[in-house]
Amino acid sequence: KLSAWTQRRLIFDDTPMSEIIQMLHDNYGWKVEVKDTLILSERLTGEIQTSDELTLLKALAKALEVKITKENNTLVVEKP
């Protein structure tokens, strides 16, 4: 995973949403507010480019079929 990180890619292998939230906090300092607890049971498998913040958030939103909005340093995740 470290080599993927240096290449600006995140690789998920059946990764639970709780781990994704922790990664967003650890790597970007974002707090994450999840509006619908059903989202927490989601899991993600795949690879996402992390070239910039906007690209990462759009890719996560699409992959998880959620809406992600950024309010200051907090990401709000909800079903569309």
mmCIF file of N, CA and C in Angstrom:
data_model
loop_
_atom_site.group_PDB
_atom_site.id
_atom_site.type_symbol
_atom_site.label_atom_id
_atom_site.label_comp_id
_atom_site.label_asym_id
_atom_site.label_seq_id
_atom_site.Cartn_x
_atom_site.Cartn_y
_atom_site.Cartn_z
ATOM 1 N N LYS A 1 0.815 -1.200 0.000
ATOM 2 C CA LYS A 1 0.000 0.000 0.000
ATOM 3 C C LYS A 1 0.855 1.259 0.000
ATOM 4 N N LEU A 2 2.014 1.196 0.629
ATOM 5 C CA LEU A 2 2.871 2.379 0.687
ATOM 6 C C LEU A 2 3.295 2.813 -0.709
ATOM 7 N N SER A 3 3.657 1.866 -1.567
ATOM 8 C CA SER A 3 4.061 2.242 -2.918
ATOM 9 C C SER A 3 2.890 2.864 -3.666
ATOM 10 N N ALA A 4 1.698 2.372 -3.424
ATOM 11 C CA ALA A 4 0.522 2.954 -4.068
ATOM 12 C C ALA A 4 0.320 4.385 -3.574
ATOM 13 N N TRP A 5 0.543 4.612 -2.260
ATOM 14 C CA TRP A 5 0.383 5.952 -1.695
ATOM 15 C C TRP A 5 1.358 6.922 -2.351
ATOM 16 N N THR A 6 2.607 6.514 -2.559
ATOM 17 C CA THR A 6 3.585 7.410 -3.176
ATOM 18 C C THR A 6 3.239 7.674 -4.640
ATOM 19 N N GLN A 7 2.467 6.799 -5.258
ATOM 20 C CA GLN A 7 2.021 6.996 -6.642
ATOM 21 C C GLN A 7 0.660 7.679 -6.697
ATOM 22 N N ARG A 8 0.234 8.210 -5.562
ATOM 23 C CA ARG A 8 -1.046 8.936 -5.458
ATOM 24 C C ARG A 8 -2.242 8.062 -5.815
ATOM 25 N N ARG A 9 -2.242 6.857 -5.272
ATOM 26 C CA ARG A 9 -3.358 5.933 -5.455
ATOM 27 C C ARG A 9 -3.702 5.336 -4.099
ATOM 28 N N LEU A 10 -4.973 5.113 -3.880
ATOM 29 C CA LEU A 10 -5.421 4.376 -2.708
ATOM 30 C C LEU A 10 -6.027 3.071 -3.209
ATOM 31 N N ILE A 11 -5.637 1.979 -2.589
ATOM 32 C CA ILE A 11 -6.137 0.671 -2.989
ATOM 33 C C ILE A 11 -6.962 0.102 -1.838
ATOM 34 N N PHE A 12 -8.210 -0.247 -2.147
ATOM 35 C CA PHE A 12 -9.115 -0.799 -1.152
ATOM 36 C C PHE A 12 -9.439 -2.236 -1.515
ATOM 37 N N ASP A 13 -9.439 -3.114 -0.507
ATOM 38 C CA ASP A 13 -9.766 -4.521 -0.722
ATOM 39 C C ASP A 13 -10.823 -4.911 0.305
ATOM 40 N N ASP A 14 -12.088 -4.750 -0.070
ATOM 41 C CA ASP A 14 -13.211 -5.017 0.828
ATOM 42 C C ASP A 14 -13.039 -4.219 2.127
ATOM 43 N N THR A 15 -12.636 -2.958 1.983
ATOM 44 C CA THR A 15 -12.340 -2.089 3.112
ATOM 45 C C THR A 15 -13.630 -1.508 3.690
ATOM 46 N N PRO A 16 -13.840 -1.671 5.011
ATOM 47 C CA PRO A 16 -15.050 -1.122 5.618
ATOM 48 C C PRO A 16 -15.012 0.409 5.673
ATOM 49 N N MET A 17 -16.184 1.012 5.648
ATOM 50 C CA MET A 17 -16.297 2.470 5.685
ATOM 51 C C MET A 17 -15.593 3.048 6.911
ATOM 52 N N SER A 18 -15.626 2.343 8.037
ATOM 53 C CA SER A 18 -14.969 2.841 9.249
ATOM 54 C C SER A 18 -13.470 3.042 9.025
ATOM 55 N N GLU A 19 -12.830 2.139 8.274
ATOM 56 C CA GLU A 19 -11.404 2.286 7.969
ATOM 57 C C GLU A 19 -11.162 3.429 6.991
ATOM 58 N N ILE A 20 -12.081 3.611 6.044
ATOM 59 C CA ILE A 20 -11.944 4.714 5.092
ATOM 60 C C ILE A 20 -12.048 6.047 5.835
ATOM 61 N N ILE A 21 -13.000 6.132 6.767
ATOM 62 C CA ILE A 21 -13.152 7.349 7.568
ATOM 63 C C ILE A 21 -11.877 7.616 8.358
ATOM 64 N N GLN A 22 -11.312 6.582 8.969
ATOM 65 C CA GLN A 22 -10.078 6.759 9.743
ATOM 66 C C GLN A 22 -8.926 7.205 8.848
ATOM 67 N N MET A 23 -8.839 6.644 7.634
ATOM 68 C CA MET A 23 -7.793 7.030 6.687
ATOM 69 C C MET A 23 -7.931 8.500 6.297
ATOM 70 N N LEU A 24 -9.154 8.957 6.054
ATOM 71 C CA LEU A 24 -9.378 10.356 5.705
ATOM 72 C C LEU A 24 -8.946 11.276 6.847
ATOM 73 N N HIS A 25 -9.216 10.837 8.067
ATOM 74 C CA HIS A 25 -8.794 11.631 9.223
ATOM 75 C C HIS A 25 -7.271 11.622 9.385
ATOM 76 N N ASP A 26 -6.675 10.439 9.309
ATOM 77 C CA ASP A 26 -5.227 10.309 9.519
ATOM 78 C C ASP A 26 -4.416 11.025 8.438
ATOM 79 N N ASN A 27 -4.833 10.898 7.176
ATOM 80 C CA ASN A 27 -4.040 11.433 6.077
ATOM 81 C C ASN A 27 -4.357 12.878 5.713
ATOM 82 N N TYR A 28 -5.583 13.308 5.975
ATOM 83 C CA TYR A 28 -5.999 14.647 5.549
ATOM 84 C C TYR A 28 -6.458 15.535 6.711
ATOM 85 N N GLY A 29 -6.619 14.958 7.892
ATOM 86 C CA GLY A 29 -7.048 15.728 9.043
ATOM 87 C C GLY A 29 -8.530 16.062 9.040
ATOM 88 N N TRP A 30 -9.311 15.421 8.161
ATOM 89 C CA TRP A 30 -10.730 15.708 8.071
ATOM 90 C C TRP A 30 -11.511 14.973 9.152
ATOM 91 N N LYS A 31 -12.500 15.642 9.713
ATOM 92 C CA LYS A 31 -13.504 14.979 10.530
ATOM 93 C C LYS A 31 -14.564 14.505 9.552
ATOM 94 N N VAL A 32 -15.190 13.379 9.831
ATOM 95 C CA VAL A 32 -16.207 12.841 8.929
ATOM 96 C C VAL A 32 -17.500 12.649 9.713
ATOM 97 N N GLU A 33 -18.563 13.249 9.211
ATOM 98 C CA GLU A 33 -19.891 13.107 9.802
ATOM 99 C C GLU A 33 -20.742 12.291 8.835
ATOM 100 N N VAL A 34 -21.221 11.156 9.304
ATOM 101 C CA VAL A 34 -22.036 10.269 8.469
ATOM 102 C C VAL A 34 -23.495 10.435 8.890
ATOM 103 N N LYS A 35 -24.322 10.926 7.960
ATOM 104 C CA LYS A 35 -25.726 11.237 8.262
ATOM 105 C C LYS A 35 -26.603 9.991 8.352
ATOM 106 N N ASP A 36 -26.265 8.947 7.623
ATOM 107 C CA ASP A 36 -27.075 7.731 7.579
ATOM 108 C C ASP A 36 -26.199 6.563 8.034
ATOM 109 N N THR A 37 -26.546 5.955 9.156
ATOM 110 C CA THR A 37 -25.701 4.890 9.709
ATOM 111 C C THR A 37 -25.577 3.680 8.783
ATOM 112 N N LEU A 38 -26.507 3.508 7.833
ATOM 113 C CA LEU A 38 -26.385 2.396 6.881
ATOM 114 C C LEU A 38 -25.116 2.526 6.035
ATOM 115 N N ILE A 39 -24.652 3.752 5.848
ATOM 116 C CA ILE A 39 -23.423 3.987 5.073
ATOM 117 C C ILE A 39 -22.228 3.315 5.746
ATOM 118 N N LEU A 40 -22.259 3.235 7.070
ATOM 119 C CA LEU A 40 -21.134 2.651 7.809
ATOM 120 C C LEU A 40 -20.942 1.167 7.505
ATOM 121 N N SER A 41 -21.962 0.506 7.003
ATOM 122 C CA SER A 41 -21.824 -0.919 6.679
ATOM 123 C C SER A 41 -21.278 -1.139 5.268
ATOM 124 N N GLU A 42 -21.109 -0.064 4.505
ATOM 125 C CA GLU A 42 -20.572 -0.174 3.144
ATOM 126 C C GLU A 42 -19.115 -0.623 3.178
ATOM 127 N N ARG A 43 -18.710 -1.323 2.125
ATOM 128 C CA ARG A 43 -17.327 -1.765 1.964
ATOM 129 C C ARG A 43 -16.898 -1.383 0.557
ATOM 130 N N LEU A 44 -15.605 -1.135 0.380
ATOM 131 C CA LEU A 44 -15.116 -0.674 -0.917
ATOM 132 C C LEU A 44 -13.945 -1.534 -1.379
ATOM 133 N N THR A 45 -14.019 -1.946 -2.623
ATOM 134 C CA THR A 45 -12.925 -2.655 -3.274
ATOM 135 C C THR A 45 -12.607 -1.904 -4.558
ATOM 136 N N GLY A 46 -11.345 -1.578 -4.744
ATOM 137 C CA GLY A 46 -10.947 -0.882 -5.959
ATOM 138 C C GLY A 46 -9.787 0.053 -5.698
ATOM 139 N N GLU A 47 -9.481 0.835 -6.706
ATOM 140 C CA GLU A 47 -8.343 1.752 -6.664
ATOM 141 C C GLU A 47 -8.832 3.152 -7.011
ATOM 142 N N ILE A 48 -8.396 4.136 -6.239
ATOM 143 C CA ILE A 48 -8.817 5.515 -6.462
ATOM 144 C C ILE A 48 -7.582 6.391 -6.583
ATOM 145 N N GLN A 49 -7.567 7.237 -7.601
ATOM 146 C CA GLN A 49 -6.488 8.211 -7.769
ATOM 147 C C GLN A 49 -6.655 9.316 -6.728
ATOM 148 N N THR A 50 -5.555 9.764 -6.158
ATOM 149 C CA THR A 50 -5.613 10.794 -5.124
ATOM 150 C C THR A 50 -4.818 12.021 -5.537
ATOM 151 N N SER A 51 -4.849 12.357 -6.816
ATOM 152 C CA SER A 51 -4.034 13.464 -7.313
ATOM 153 C C SER A 51 -4.367 14.778 -6.621
ATOM 154 N N ASP A 52 -5.630 14.961 -6.236
ATOM 155 C CA ASP A 52 -5.995 16.147 -5.474
ATOM 156 C C ASP A 52 -7.244 15.831 -4.655
ATOM 157 N N GLU A 53 -7.545 16.699 -3.731
ATOM 158 C CA GLU A 53 -8.640 16.508 -2.790
ATOM 159 C C GLU A 53 -9.991 16.321 -3.504
ATOM 160 N N LEU A 54 -10.276 17.169 -4.466
ATOM 161 C CA LEU A 54 -11.557 17.106 -5.161
ATOM 162 C C LEU A 54 -11.731 15.793 -5.911
ATOM 163 N N THR A 55 -10.687 15.340 -6.587
ATOM 164 C CA THR A 55 -10.732 14.073 -7.319
ATOM 165 C C THR A 55 -10.990 12.908 -6.368
ATOM 166 N N LEU A 56 -10.310 12.908 -5.236
ATOM 167 C CA LEU A 56 -10.483 11.841 -4.245
ATOM 168 C C LEU A 56 -11.922 11.809 -3.742
ATOM 169 N N LEU A 57 -12.465 12.960 -3.363
ATOM 170 C CA LEU A 57 -13.822 13.001 -2.810
ATOM 171 C C LEU A 57 -14.867 12.603 -3.846
ATOM 172 N N LYS A 58 -14.683 13.048 -5.083
ATOM 173 C CA LYS A 58 -15.622 12.662 -6.149
ATOM 174 C C LYS A 58 -15.577 11.160 -6.390
ATOM 175 N N ALA A 59 -14.378 10.595 -6.414
ATOM 176 C CA ALA A 59 -14.236 9.154 -6.662
ATOM 177 C C ALA A 59 -14.844 8.341 -5.521
ATOM 178 N N LEU A 60 -14.605 8.762 -4.280
ATOM 179 C CA LEU A 60 -15.196 8.056 -3.133
ATOM 180 C C LEU A 60 -16.716 8.141 -3.176
ATOM 181 N N ALA A 61 -17.239 9.321 -3.482
ATOM 182 C CA ALA A 61 -18.694 9.502 -3.542
ATOM 183 C C ALA A 61 -19.307 8.588 -4.597
ATOM 184 N N LYS A 62 -18.676 8.529 -5.755
ATOM 185 C CA LYS A 62 -19.198 7.689 -6.839
ATOM 186 C C LYS A 62 -19.111 6.209 -6.472
ATOM 187 N N ALA A 63 -17.966 5.793 -5.942
ATOM 188 C CA ALA A 63 -17.768 4.380 -5.615
ATOM 189 C C ALA A 63 -18.722 3.909 -4.513
ATOM 190 N N LEU A 64 -18.983 4.768 -3.542
ATOM 191 C CA LEU A 64 -19.835 4.397 -2.417
ATOM 192 C C LEU A 64 -21.298 4.789 -2.631
ATOM 193 N N GLU A 65 -21.573 5.455 -3.766
ATOM 194 C CA GLU A 65 -22.918 5.916 -4.083
ATOM 195 C C GLU A 65 -23.482 6.789 -2.966
ATOM 196 N N VAL A 66 -22.683 7.777 -2.569
ATOM 197 C CA VAL A 66 -23.072 8.723 -1.532
ATOM 198 C C VAL A 66 -22.785 10.142 -2.004
ATOM 199 N N LYS A 67 -23.293 11.104 -1.268
ATOM 200 C CA LYS A 67 -23.002 12.513 -1.507
ATOM 201 C C LYS A 67 -22.024 12.952 -0.417
ATOM 202 N N ILE A 68 -20.918 13.558 -0.827
ATOM 203 C CA ILE A 68 -19.931 14.045 0.140
ATOM 204 C C ILE A 68 -19.791 15.552 -0.054
ATOM 205 N N THR A 69 -20.041 16.292 1.008
ATOM 206 C CA THR A 69 -19.845 17.731 0.963
ATOM 207 C C THR A 69 -18.832 18.112 2.028
ATOM 208 N N LYS A 70 -18.080 19.152 1.744
ATOM 209 C CA LYS A 70 -17.038 19.582 2.677
ATOM 210 C C LYS A 70 -17.455 20.911 3.293
ATOM 211 N N GLU A 71 -17.524 20.935 4.603
ATOM 212 C CA GLU A 71 -17.848 22.139 5.343
ATOM 213 C C GLU A 71 -16.685 22.405 6.289
ATOM 214 N N ASN A 72 -15.874 23.395 5.930
ATOM 215 C CA ASN A 72 -14.641 23.687 6.668
ATOM 216 C C ASN A 72 -13.753 22.452 6.658
ATOM 217 N N ASN A 73 -13.498 21.862 7.822
ATOM 218 C CA ASN A 73 -12.609 20.696 7.909
ATOM 219 C C ASN A 73 -13.402 19.415 8.153
ATOM 220 N N THR A 74 -14.708 19.469 7.871
ATOM 221 C CA THR A 74 -15.572 18.325 8.102
ATOM 222 C C THR A 74 -16.181 17.846 6.795
ATOM 223 N N LEU A 75 -16.133 16.543 6.566
ATOM 224 C CA LEU A 75 -16.794 15.940 5.415
ATOM 225 C C LEU A 75 -18.135 15.408 5.898
ATOM 226 N N VAL A 76 -19.199 15.761 5.194
ATOM 227 C CA VAL A 76 -20.528 15.266 5.516
ATOM 228 C C VAL A 76 -20.884 14.235 4.450
ATOM 229 N N VAL A 77 -21.157 13.006 4.901
ATOM 230 C CA VAL A 77 -21.445 11.898 3.998
ATOM 231 C C VAL A 77 -22.898 11.501 4.212
ATOM 232 N N GLU A 78 -23.657 11.469 3.095
ATOM 233 C CA GLU A 78 -25.061 11.096 3.182
ATOM 234 C C GLU A 78 -25.509 10.446 1.891
ATOM 235 N N LYS A 79 -26.631 9.740 1.977
ATOM 236 C CA LYS A 79 -27.220 9.157 0.769
ATOM 237 C C LYS A 79 -27.805 10.297 -0.054
ATOM 238 N N PRO A 80 -27.667 10.247 -1.388
ATOM 239 C CA PRO A 80 -28.200 11.341 -2.217
ATOM 240 C C PRO A 80 -29.723 11.386 -2.206
#
